[in-house]
C-alpha atoms as a printed R data frame, in Angstrom:
    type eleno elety resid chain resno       x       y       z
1   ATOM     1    CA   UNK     A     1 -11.658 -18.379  15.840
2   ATOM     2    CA   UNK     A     2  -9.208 -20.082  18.732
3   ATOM     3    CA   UNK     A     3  -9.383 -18.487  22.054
4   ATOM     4    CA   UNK     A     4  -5.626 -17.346  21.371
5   ATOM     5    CA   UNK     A     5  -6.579 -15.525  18.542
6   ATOM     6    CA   UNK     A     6  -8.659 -13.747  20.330
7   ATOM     7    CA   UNK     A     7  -6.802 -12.750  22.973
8   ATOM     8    CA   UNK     A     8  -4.448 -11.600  20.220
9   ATOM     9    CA   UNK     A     9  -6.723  -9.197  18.698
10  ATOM    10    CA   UNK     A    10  -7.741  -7.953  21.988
11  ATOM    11    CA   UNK     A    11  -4.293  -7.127  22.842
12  ATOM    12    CA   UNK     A    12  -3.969  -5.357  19.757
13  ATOM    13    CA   UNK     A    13  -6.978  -3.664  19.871
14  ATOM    14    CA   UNK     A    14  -6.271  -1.530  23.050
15  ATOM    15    CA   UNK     A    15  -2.412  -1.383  21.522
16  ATOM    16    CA   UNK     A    16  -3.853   0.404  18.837
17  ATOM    17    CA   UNK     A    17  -6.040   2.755  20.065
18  ATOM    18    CA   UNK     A    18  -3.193   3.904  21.875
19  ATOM    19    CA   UNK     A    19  -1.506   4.655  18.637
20  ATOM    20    CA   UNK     A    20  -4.486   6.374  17.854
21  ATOM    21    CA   UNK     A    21  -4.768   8.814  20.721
22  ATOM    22    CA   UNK     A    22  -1.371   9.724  19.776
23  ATOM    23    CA   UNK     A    23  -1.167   9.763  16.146
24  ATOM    24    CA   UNK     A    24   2.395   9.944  15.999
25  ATOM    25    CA   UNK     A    25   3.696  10.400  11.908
26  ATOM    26    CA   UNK     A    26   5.656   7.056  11.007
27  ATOM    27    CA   UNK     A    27   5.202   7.332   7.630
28  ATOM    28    CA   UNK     A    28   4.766  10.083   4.939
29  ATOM    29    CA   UNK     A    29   4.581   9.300   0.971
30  ATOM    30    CA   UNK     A    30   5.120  11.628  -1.432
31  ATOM    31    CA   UNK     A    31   3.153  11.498  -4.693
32  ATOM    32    CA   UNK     A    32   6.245  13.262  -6.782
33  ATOM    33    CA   UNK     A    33   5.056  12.845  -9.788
34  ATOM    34    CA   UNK     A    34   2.074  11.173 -12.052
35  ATOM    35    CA   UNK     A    35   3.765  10.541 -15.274
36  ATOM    36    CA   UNK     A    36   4.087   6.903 -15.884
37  ATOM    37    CA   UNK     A    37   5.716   4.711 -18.352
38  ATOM    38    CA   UNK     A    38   3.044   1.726 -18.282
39  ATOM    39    CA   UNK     A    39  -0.286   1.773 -18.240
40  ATOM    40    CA   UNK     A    40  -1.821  -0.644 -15.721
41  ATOM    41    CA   UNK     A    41  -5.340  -2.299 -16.109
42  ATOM    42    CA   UNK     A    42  -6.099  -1.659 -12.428
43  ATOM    43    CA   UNK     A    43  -4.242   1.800 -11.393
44  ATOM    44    CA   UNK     A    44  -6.149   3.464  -9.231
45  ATOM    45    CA   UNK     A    45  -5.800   6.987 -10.970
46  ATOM    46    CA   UNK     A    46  -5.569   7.518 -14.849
47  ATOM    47    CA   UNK     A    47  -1.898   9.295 -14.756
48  ATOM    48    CA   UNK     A    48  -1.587   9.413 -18.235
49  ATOM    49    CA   UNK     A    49  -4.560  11.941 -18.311
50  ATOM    50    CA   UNK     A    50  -3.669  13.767 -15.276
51  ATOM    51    CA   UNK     A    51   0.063  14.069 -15.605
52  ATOM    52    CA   UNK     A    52  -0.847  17.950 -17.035
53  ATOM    53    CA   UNK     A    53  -0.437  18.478 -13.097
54  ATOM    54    CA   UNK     A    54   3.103  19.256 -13.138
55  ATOM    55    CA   UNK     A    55   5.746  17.501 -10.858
56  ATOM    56    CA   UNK     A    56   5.948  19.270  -7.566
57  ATOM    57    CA   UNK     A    57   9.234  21.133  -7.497
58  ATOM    58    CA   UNK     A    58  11.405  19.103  -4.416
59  ATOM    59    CA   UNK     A    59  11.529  23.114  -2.973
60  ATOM    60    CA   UNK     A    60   7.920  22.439  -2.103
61  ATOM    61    CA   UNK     A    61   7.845  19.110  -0.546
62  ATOM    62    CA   UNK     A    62  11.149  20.414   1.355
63  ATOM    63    CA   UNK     A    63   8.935  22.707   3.487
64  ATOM    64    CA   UNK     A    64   7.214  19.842   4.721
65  ATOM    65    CA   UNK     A    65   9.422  18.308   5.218
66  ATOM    66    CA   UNK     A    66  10.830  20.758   7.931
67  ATOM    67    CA   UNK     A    67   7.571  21.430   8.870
68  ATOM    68    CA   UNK     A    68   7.521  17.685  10.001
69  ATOM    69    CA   UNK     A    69  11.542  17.865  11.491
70  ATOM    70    CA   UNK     A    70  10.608  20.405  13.727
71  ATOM    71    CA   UNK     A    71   7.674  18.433  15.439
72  ATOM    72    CA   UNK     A    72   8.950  14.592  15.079
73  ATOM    73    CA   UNK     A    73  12.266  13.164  14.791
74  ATOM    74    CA   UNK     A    74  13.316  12.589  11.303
75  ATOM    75    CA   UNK     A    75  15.005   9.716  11.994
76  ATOM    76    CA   UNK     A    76  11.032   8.182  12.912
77  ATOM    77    CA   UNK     A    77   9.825   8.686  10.027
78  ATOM    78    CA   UNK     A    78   9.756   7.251   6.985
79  ATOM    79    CA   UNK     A    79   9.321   8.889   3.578
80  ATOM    80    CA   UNK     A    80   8.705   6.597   0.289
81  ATOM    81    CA   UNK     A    81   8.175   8.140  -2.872
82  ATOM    82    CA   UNK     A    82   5.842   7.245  -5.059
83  ATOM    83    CA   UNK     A    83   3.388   8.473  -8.042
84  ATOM    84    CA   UNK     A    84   2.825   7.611 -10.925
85  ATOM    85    CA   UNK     A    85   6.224   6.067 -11.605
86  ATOM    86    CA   UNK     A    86   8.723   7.823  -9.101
87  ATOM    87    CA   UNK     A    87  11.701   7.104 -12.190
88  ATOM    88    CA   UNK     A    88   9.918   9.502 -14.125
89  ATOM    89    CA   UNK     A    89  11.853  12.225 -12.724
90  ATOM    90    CA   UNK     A    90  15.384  13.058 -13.673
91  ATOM    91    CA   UNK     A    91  16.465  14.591  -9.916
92  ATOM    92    CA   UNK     A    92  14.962  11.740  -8.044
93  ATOM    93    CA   UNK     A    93  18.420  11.189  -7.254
94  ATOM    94    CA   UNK     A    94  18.740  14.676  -6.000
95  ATOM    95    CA   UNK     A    95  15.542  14.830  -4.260
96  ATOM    96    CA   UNK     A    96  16.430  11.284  -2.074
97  ATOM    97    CA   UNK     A    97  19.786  13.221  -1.433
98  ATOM    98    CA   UNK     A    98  18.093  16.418   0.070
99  ATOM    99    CA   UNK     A    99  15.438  14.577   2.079
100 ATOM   100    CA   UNK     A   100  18.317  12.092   3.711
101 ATOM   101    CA   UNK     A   101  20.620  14.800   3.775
102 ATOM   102    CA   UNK     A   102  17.559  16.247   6.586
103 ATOM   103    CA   UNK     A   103  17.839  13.202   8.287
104 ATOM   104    CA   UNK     A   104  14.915  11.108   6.746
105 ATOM   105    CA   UNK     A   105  15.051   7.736   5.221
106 ATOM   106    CA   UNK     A   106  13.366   7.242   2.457
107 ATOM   107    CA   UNK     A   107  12.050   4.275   0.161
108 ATOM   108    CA   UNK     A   108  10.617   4.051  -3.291
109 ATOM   109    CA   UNK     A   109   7.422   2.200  -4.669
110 ATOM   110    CA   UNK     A   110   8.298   1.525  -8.244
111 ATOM   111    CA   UNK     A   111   7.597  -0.844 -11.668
112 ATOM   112    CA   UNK     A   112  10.955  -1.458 -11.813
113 ATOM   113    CA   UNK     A   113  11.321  -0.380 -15.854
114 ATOM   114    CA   UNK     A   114  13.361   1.860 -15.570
115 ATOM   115    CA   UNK     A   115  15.691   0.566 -12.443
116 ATOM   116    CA   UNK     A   116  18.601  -0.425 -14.430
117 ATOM   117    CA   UNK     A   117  21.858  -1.040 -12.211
118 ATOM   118    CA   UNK     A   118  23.034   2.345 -13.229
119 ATOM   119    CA   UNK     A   119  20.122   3.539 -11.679
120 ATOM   120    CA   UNK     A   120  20.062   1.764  -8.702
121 ATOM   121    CA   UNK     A   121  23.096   2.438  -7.384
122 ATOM   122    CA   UNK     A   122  22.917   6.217  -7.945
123 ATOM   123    CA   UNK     A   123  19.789   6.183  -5.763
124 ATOM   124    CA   UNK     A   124  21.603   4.088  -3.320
125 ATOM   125    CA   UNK     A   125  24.200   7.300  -3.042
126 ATOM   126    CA   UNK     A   126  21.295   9.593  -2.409
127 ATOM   127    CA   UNK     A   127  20.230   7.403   0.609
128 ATOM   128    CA   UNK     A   128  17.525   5.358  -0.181
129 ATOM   129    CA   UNK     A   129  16.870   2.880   2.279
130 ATOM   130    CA   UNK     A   130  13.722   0.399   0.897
131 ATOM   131    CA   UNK     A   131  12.672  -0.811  -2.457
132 ATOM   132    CA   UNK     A   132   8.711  -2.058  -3.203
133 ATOM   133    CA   UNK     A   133   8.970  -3.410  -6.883
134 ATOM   134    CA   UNK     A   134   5.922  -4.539  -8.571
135 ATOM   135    CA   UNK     A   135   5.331  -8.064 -10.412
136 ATOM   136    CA   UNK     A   136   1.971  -9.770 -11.212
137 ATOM   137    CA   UNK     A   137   2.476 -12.541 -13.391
138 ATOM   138    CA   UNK     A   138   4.686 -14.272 -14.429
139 ATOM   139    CA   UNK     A   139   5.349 -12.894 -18.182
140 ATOM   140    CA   UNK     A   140   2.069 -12.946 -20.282
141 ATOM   141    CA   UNK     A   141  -0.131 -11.584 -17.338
142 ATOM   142    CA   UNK     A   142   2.514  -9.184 -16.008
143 ATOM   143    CA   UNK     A   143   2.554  -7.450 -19.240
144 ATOM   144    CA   UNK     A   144  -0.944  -7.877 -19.644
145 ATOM   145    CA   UNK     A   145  -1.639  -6.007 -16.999
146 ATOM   146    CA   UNK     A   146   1.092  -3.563 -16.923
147 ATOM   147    CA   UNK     A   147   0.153  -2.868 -20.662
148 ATOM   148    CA   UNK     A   148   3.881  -2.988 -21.775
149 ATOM   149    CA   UNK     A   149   5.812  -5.796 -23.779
150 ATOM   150    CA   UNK     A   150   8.776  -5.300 -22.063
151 ATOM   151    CA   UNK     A   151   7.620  -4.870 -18.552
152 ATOM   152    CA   UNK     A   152   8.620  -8.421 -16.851
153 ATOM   153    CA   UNK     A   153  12.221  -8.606 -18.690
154 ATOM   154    CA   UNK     A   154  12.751  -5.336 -16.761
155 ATOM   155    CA   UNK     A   155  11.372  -6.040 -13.735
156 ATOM   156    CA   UNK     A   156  12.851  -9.664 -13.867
157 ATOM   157    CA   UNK     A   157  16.115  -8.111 -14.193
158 ATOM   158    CA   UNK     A   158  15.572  -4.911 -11.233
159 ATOM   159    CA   UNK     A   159  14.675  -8.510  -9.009
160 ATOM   160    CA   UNK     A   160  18.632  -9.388  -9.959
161 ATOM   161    CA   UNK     A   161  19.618  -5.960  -9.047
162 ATOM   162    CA   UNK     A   162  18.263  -5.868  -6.229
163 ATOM   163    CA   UNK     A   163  18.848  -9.176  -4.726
164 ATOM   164    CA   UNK     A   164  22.327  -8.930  -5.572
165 ATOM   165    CA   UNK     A   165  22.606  -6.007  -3.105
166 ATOM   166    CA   UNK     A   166  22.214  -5.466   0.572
167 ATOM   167    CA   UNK     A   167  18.649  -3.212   0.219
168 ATOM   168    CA   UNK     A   168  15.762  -4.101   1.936
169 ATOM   169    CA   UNK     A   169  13.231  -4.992  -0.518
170 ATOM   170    CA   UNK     A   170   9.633  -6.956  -1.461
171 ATOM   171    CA   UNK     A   171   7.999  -7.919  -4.097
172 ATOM   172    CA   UNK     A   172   4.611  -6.920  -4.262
173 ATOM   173    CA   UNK     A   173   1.304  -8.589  -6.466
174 ATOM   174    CA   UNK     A   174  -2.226  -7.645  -7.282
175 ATOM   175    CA   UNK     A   175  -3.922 -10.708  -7.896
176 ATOM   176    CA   UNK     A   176  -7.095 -10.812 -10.153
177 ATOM   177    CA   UNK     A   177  -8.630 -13.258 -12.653
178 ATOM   178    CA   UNK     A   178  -5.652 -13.692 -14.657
179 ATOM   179    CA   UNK     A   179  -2.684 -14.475 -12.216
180 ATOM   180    CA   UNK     A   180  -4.958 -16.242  -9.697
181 ATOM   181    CA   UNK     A   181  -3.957 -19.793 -11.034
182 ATOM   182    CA   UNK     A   182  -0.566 -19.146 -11.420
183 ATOM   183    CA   UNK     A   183   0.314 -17.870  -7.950
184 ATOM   184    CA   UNK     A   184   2.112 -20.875  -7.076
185 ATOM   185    CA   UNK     A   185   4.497 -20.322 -10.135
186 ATOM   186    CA   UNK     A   186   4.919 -16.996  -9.329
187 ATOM   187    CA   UNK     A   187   5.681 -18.006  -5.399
188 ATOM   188    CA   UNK     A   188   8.613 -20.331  -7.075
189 ATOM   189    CA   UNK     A   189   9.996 -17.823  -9.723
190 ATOM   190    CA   UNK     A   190  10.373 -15.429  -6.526
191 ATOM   191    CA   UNK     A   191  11.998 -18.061  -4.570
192 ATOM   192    CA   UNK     A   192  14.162 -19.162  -7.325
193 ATOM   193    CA   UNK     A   193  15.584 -15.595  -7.719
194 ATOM   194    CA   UNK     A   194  16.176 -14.838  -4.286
195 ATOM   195    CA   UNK     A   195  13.477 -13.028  -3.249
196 ATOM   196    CA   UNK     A   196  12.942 -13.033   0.600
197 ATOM   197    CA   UNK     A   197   9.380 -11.150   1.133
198 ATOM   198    CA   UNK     A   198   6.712 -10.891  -0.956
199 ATOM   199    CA   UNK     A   199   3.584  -9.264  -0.290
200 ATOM   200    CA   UNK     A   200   0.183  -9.982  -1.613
201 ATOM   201    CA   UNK     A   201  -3.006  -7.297  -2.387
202 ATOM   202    CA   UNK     A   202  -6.767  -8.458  -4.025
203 ATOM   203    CA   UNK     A   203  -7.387  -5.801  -6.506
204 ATOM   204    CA   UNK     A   204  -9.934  -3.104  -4.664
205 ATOM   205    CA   UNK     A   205 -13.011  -1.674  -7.663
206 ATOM   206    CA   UNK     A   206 -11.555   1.718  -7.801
207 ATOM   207    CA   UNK     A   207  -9.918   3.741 -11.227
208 ATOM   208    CA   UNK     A   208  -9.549   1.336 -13.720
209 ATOM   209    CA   UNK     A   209 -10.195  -1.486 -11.492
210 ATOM   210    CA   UNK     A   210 -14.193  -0.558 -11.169
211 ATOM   211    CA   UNK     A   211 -15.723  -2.139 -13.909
212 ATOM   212    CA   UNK     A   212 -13.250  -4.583 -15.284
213 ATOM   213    CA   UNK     A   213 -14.574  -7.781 -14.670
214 ATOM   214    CA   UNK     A   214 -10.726  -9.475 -15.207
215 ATOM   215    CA   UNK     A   215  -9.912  -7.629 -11.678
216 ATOM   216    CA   UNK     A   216 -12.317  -8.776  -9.939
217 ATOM   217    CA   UNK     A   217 -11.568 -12.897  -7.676
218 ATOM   218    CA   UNK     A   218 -14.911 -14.752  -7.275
219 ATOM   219    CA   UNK     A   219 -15.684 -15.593  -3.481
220 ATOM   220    CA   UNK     A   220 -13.998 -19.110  -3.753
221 ATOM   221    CA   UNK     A   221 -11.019 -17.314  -5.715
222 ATOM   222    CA   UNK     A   222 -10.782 -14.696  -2.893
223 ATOM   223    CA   UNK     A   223 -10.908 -17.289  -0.411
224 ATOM   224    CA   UNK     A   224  -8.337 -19.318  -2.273
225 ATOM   225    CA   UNK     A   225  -5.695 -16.130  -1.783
226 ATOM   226    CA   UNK     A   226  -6.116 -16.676   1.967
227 ATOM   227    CA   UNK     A   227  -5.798 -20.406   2.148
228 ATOM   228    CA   UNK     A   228  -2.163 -20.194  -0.514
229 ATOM   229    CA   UNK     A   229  -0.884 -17.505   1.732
230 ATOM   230    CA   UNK     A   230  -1.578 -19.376   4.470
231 ATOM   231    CA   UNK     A   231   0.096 -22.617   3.468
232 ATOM   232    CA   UNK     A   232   2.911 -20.491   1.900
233 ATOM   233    CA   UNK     A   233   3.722 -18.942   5.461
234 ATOM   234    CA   UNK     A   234   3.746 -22.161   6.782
235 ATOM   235    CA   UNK     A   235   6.190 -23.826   4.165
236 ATOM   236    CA   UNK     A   236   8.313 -20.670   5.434
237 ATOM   237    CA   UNK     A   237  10.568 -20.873   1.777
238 ATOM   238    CA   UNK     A   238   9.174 -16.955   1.465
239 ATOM   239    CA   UNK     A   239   8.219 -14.193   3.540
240 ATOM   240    CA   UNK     A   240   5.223 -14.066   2.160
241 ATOM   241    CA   UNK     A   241   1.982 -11.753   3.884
242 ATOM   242    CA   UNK     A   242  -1.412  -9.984   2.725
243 ATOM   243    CA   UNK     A   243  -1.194  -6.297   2.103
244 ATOM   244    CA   UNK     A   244  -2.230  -4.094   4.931
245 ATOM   245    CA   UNK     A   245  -5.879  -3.739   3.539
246 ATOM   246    CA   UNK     A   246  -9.020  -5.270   4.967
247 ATOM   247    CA   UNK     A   247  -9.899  -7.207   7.848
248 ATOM   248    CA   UNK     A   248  -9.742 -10.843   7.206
249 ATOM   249    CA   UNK     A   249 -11.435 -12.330  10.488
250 ATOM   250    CA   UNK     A   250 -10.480 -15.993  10.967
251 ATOM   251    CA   UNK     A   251  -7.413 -15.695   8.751
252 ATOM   252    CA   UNK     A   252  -6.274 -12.800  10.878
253 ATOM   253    CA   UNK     A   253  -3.254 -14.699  12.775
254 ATOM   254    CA   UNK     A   254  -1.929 -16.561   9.786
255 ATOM   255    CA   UNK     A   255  -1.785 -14.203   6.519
256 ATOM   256    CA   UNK     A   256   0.610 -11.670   7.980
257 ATOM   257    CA   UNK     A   257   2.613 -10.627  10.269
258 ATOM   258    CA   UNK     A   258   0.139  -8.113  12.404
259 ATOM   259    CA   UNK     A   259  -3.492  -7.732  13.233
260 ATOM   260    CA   UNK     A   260  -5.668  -5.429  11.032
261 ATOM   261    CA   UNK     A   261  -5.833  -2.139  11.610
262 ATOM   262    CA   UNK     A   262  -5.840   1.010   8.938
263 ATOM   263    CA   UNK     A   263  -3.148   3.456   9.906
264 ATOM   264    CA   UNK     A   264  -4.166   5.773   7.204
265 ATOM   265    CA   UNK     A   265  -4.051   9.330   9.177
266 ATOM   266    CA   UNK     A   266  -2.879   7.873  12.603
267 ATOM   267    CA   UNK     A   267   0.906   7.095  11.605
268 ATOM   268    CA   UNK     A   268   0.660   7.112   7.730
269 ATOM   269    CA   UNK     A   269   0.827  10.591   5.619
270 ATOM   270    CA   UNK     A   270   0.710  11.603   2.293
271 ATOM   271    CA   UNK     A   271   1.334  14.814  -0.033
272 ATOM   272    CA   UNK     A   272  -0.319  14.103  -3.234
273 ATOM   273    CA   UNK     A   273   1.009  14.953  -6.710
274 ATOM   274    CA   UNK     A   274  -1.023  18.582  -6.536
275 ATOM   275    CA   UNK     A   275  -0.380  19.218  -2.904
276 ATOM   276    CA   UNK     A   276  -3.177  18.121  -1.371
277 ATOM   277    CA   UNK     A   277  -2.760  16.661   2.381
278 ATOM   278    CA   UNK     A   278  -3.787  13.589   2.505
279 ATOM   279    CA   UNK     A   279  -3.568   9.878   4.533
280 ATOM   280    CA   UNK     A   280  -2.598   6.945   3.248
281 ATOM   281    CA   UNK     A   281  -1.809   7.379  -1.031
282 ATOM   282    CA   UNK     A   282  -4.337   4.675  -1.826
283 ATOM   283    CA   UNK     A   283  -7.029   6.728  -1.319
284 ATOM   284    CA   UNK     A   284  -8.374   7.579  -3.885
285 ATOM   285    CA   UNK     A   285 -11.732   8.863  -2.322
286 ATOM   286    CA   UNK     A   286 -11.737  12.447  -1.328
287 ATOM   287    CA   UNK     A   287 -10.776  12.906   2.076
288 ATOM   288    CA   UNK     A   288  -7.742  15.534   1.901
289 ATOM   289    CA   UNK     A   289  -7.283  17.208   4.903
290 ATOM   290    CA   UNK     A   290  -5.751  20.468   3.287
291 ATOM   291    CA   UNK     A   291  -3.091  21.725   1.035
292 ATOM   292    CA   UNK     A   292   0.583  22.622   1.470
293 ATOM   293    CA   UNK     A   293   0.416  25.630  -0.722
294 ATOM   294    CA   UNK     A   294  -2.063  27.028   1.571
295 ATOM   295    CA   UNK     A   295  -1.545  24.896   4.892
296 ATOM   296    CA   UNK     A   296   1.183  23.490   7.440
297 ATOM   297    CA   UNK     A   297   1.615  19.930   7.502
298 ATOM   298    CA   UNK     A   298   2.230  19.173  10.890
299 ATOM   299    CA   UNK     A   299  -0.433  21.887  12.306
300 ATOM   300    CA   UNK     A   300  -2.946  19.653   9.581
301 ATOM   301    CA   UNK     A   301  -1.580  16.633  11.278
302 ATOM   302    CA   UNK     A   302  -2.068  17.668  14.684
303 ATOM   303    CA   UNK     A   303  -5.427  19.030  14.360
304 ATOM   304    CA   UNK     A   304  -7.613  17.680  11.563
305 ATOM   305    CA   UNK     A   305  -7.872  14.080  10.204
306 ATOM   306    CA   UNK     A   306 -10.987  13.396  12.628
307 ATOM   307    CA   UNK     A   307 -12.454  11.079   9.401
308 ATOM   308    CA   UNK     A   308  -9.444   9.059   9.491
309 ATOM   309    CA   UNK     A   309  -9.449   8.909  13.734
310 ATOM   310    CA   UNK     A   310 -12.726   8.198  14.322
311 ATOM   311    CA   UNK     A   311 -15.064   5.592  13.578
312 ATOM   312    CA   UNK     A   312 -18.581   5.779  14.586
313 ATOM   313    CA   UNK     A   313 -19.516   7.690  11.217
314 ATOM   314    CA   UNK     A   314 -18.303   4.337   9.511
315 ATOM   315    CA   UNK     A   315 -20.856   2.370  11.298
316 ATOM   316    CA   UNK     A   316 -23.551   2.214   8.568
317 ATOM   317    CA   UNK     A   317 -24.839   0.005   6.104
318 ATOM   318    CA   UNK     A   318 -23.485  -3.592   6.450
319 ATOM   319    CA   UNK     A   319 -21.151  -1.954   9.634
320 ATOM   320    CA   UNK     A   320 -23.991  -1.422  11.731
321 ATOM   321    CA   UNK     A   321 -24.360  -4.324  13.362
322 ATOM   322    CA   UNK     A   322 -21.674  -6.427  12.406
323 ATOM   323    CA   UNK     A   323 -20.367  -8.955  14.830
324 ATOM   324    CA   UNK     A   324 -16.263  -8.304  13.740
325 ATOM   325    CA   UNK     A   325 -17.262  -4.260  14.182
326 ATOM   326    CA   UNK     A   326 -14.953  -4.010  17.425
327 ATOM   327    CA   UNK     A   327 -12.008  -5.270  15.520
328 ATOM   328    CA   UNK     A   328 -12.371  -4.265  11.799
329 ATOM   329    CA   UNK     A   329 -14.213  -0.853  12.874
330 ATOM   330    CA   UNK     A   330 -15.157  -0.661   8.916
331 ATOM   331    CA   UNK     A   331 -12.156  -1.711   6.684
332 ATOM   332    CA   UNK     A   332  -9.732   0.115   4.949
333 ATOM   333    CA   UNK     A   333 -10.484   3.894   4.396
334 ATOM   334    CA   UNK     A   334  -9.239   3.253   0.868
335 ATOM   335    CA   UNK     A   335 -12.384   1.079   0.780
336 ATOM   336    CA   UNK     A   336 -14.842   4.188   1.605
337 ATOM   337    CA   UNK     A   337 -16.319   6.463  -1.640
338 ATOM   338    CA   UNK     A   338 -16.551  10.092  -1.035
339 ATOM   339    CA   UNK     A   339 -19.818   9.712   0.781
340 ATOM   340    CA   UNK     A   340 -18.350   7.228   2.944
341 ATOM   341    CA   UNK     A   341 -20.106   4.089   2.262
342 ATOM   342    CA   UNK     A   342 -17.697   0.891   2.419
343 ATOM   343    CA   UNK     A   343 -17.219  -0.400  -1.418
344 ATOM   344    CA   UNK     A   344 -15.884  -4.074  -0.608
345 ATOM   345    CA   UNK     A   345 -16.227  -5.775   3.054
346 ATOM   346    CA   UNK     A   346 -13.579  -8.533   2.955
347 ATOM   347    CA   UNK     A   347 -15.692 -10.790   5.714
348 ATOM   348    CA   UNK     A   348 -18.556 -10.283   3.351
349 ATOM   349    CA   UNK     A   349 -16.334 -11.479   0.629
350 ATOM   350    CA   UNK     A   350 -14.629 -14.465   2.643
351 ATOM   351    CA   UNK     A   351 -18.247 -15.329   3.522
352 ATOM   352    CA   UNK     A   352 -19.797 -15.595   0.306
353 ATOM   353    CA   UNK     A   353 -17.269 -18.142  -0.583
354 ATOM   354    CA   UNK     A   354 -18.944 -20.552   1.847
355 ATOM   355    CA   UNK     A   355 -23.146 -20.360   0.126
């Protein structure tokens, strides 16, 4: 690692536990619903079995979201919605409407099957501010992996929608076993439509995901993610970056656009589908903080969330004496199981590719 990266991550370091001593809430998702209208070979929770949890009536999620307005300033903080598939409810455009009628923007995480023009524009009336669209193929493997026919026509044509607006948008792919070798194709079909940013995530064994050996890179493959999006950056024809997960050591400086660090519970926020408090919505592990049927948001955010703002707990297992521990301080929390061991080290990972 060059002595300028390292200075770098230094910098950032103290930056960030600055952010940490302050916590302050940049972003909060909102799990409104777990219906879906695919069914993905690597989602992270089974929401065809657990959409019996009703969605969460927008009345609900309102009182947090004055419960947050009267501590922060709306305009600081960012809600996305996401779920399950956020289209899946008939007053999304109502709910986007009442939470940037309070003074929030907002954003959506979607599959992009049901974002028809129609669609789109309605929630661009209601306020919404962001788009993250899903694609991870090119056709076979996106529908593959979605588990619908259909799935890449519609996306394919929500990428025309949206590019033929002014919305801030990406394009986001899980890579695995299938896509690997074709993300060079995909990188083109992006560019060819217009895309300008597209971000990039390595499946993590959790849900679905676990024991599917078709998610899962080998170490060179892994590797190999680093080393395209590393070229790719440098070609400069896309925005293109690594998700925010994992700490990738020497690949740090030229993958994306920041220095690793999880901001699950420090500026990221989550209300989960049965009103459980939570951090970041990947998580998947169970480290809820409380409930808004029984709790206050911001008197949860202010006070608990030690697991998510501390770190020496983590420092177990293949943590405890790691050399990168000052700078990775043990992954992603996504990446912890409920008794907190670390399920996938991505230095372990990157290093395996080199026996």
């Amino acid at each position: 690692m060059s002595l300028r990266t390292r200075i770098g991550q230094e910098v950032a370091h103290q930056l960030y536990r600055a952010i940490e001593r302050e916590h302050p809430l940049r972003q909060l998702f909102w799990e409104c619903t777990l219906r879906c209208n695919v069914h993905c070979r690597h989602c992270g929770s089974d929401c065809r079995k657990l959409s019996e949890i009703k969605d969460m009536p927008f009345a609900d999620f309102a009182k947090v979201l004055d419960s947050v307005a009267a501590k922060c300033d709306p305009h600081k903080v960012f809600v996305i919605l996401t779920g399950g598939e956020p289209l899946m409810r008939d007053d999304l455009e109502a709910c986007g409407a009442e939470i940037y009628r309070r003074g929030f923007p907002w954003g959506l995480v979607t599959n992009g099957l049901a974002l028809t023009p129609e669609r789109f524009q309605a929630l661009r009336k209601a306020g919404m501010h962001s788009v993250a669209l899903s694609l991870d193929g090119l056709e076979a493997n996106h529908n593959w992996l979605r588990g619908h026919m259909k799935s890449f026509q519609h996306t394919s044509e929500a990428i025309d929608t949206l590019v033929a607006s002014d919305i801030l948008f990406d394009c986001v792919t899980c890579v695995n076993r299938r896509n690997y070798s074709e993300l060079p194709a995909i990188r083109d079909f992006l560019i060819e439509k217009g895309v300008a940013h597209w971000r990039i995530y390595t499946i993590f064994p959790v849900g679905r995901a676990k024991d599917d050996p078709d998610m899962r890179l080998s170490a060179e493959e892994f590797r190999g993610v680093f080393e395209f999006l590393k070229k790719t950056r440098e070609e400069g024809r896309i925005h293109a970056s690594y998700g925010c997960e994992g700490y990738l050591g020497e690949y740090e400086p030229y993958v994306r656009d920041h220095f690793f660090h999880c901001q699950a519970g420090i500026t990221v926020g989550s209300v989960m589908a049965d009103g459980a408090i939570a951090a970041c919505a990947s998580i998947r592990s169970n480290y809820n903080q409380g409930n808004i049927y029984e709790d206050d948001f911001m008197d949860v955010w202010e006070h608990r969330y030690q697991p998510h703002r501390t770190f020496e707990w983590r420092r177990t297992g293949d943590c405890a004496d790691c050399r990168h521990w000052r700078y990775c301080r043990g992954n992603g929390m996504h990446l912890r199981d409920d008794e907190g061991r670390n399920i996938l080290c991505h230095i372990k990972r990157l290093e395996e590719s080199k026996k």
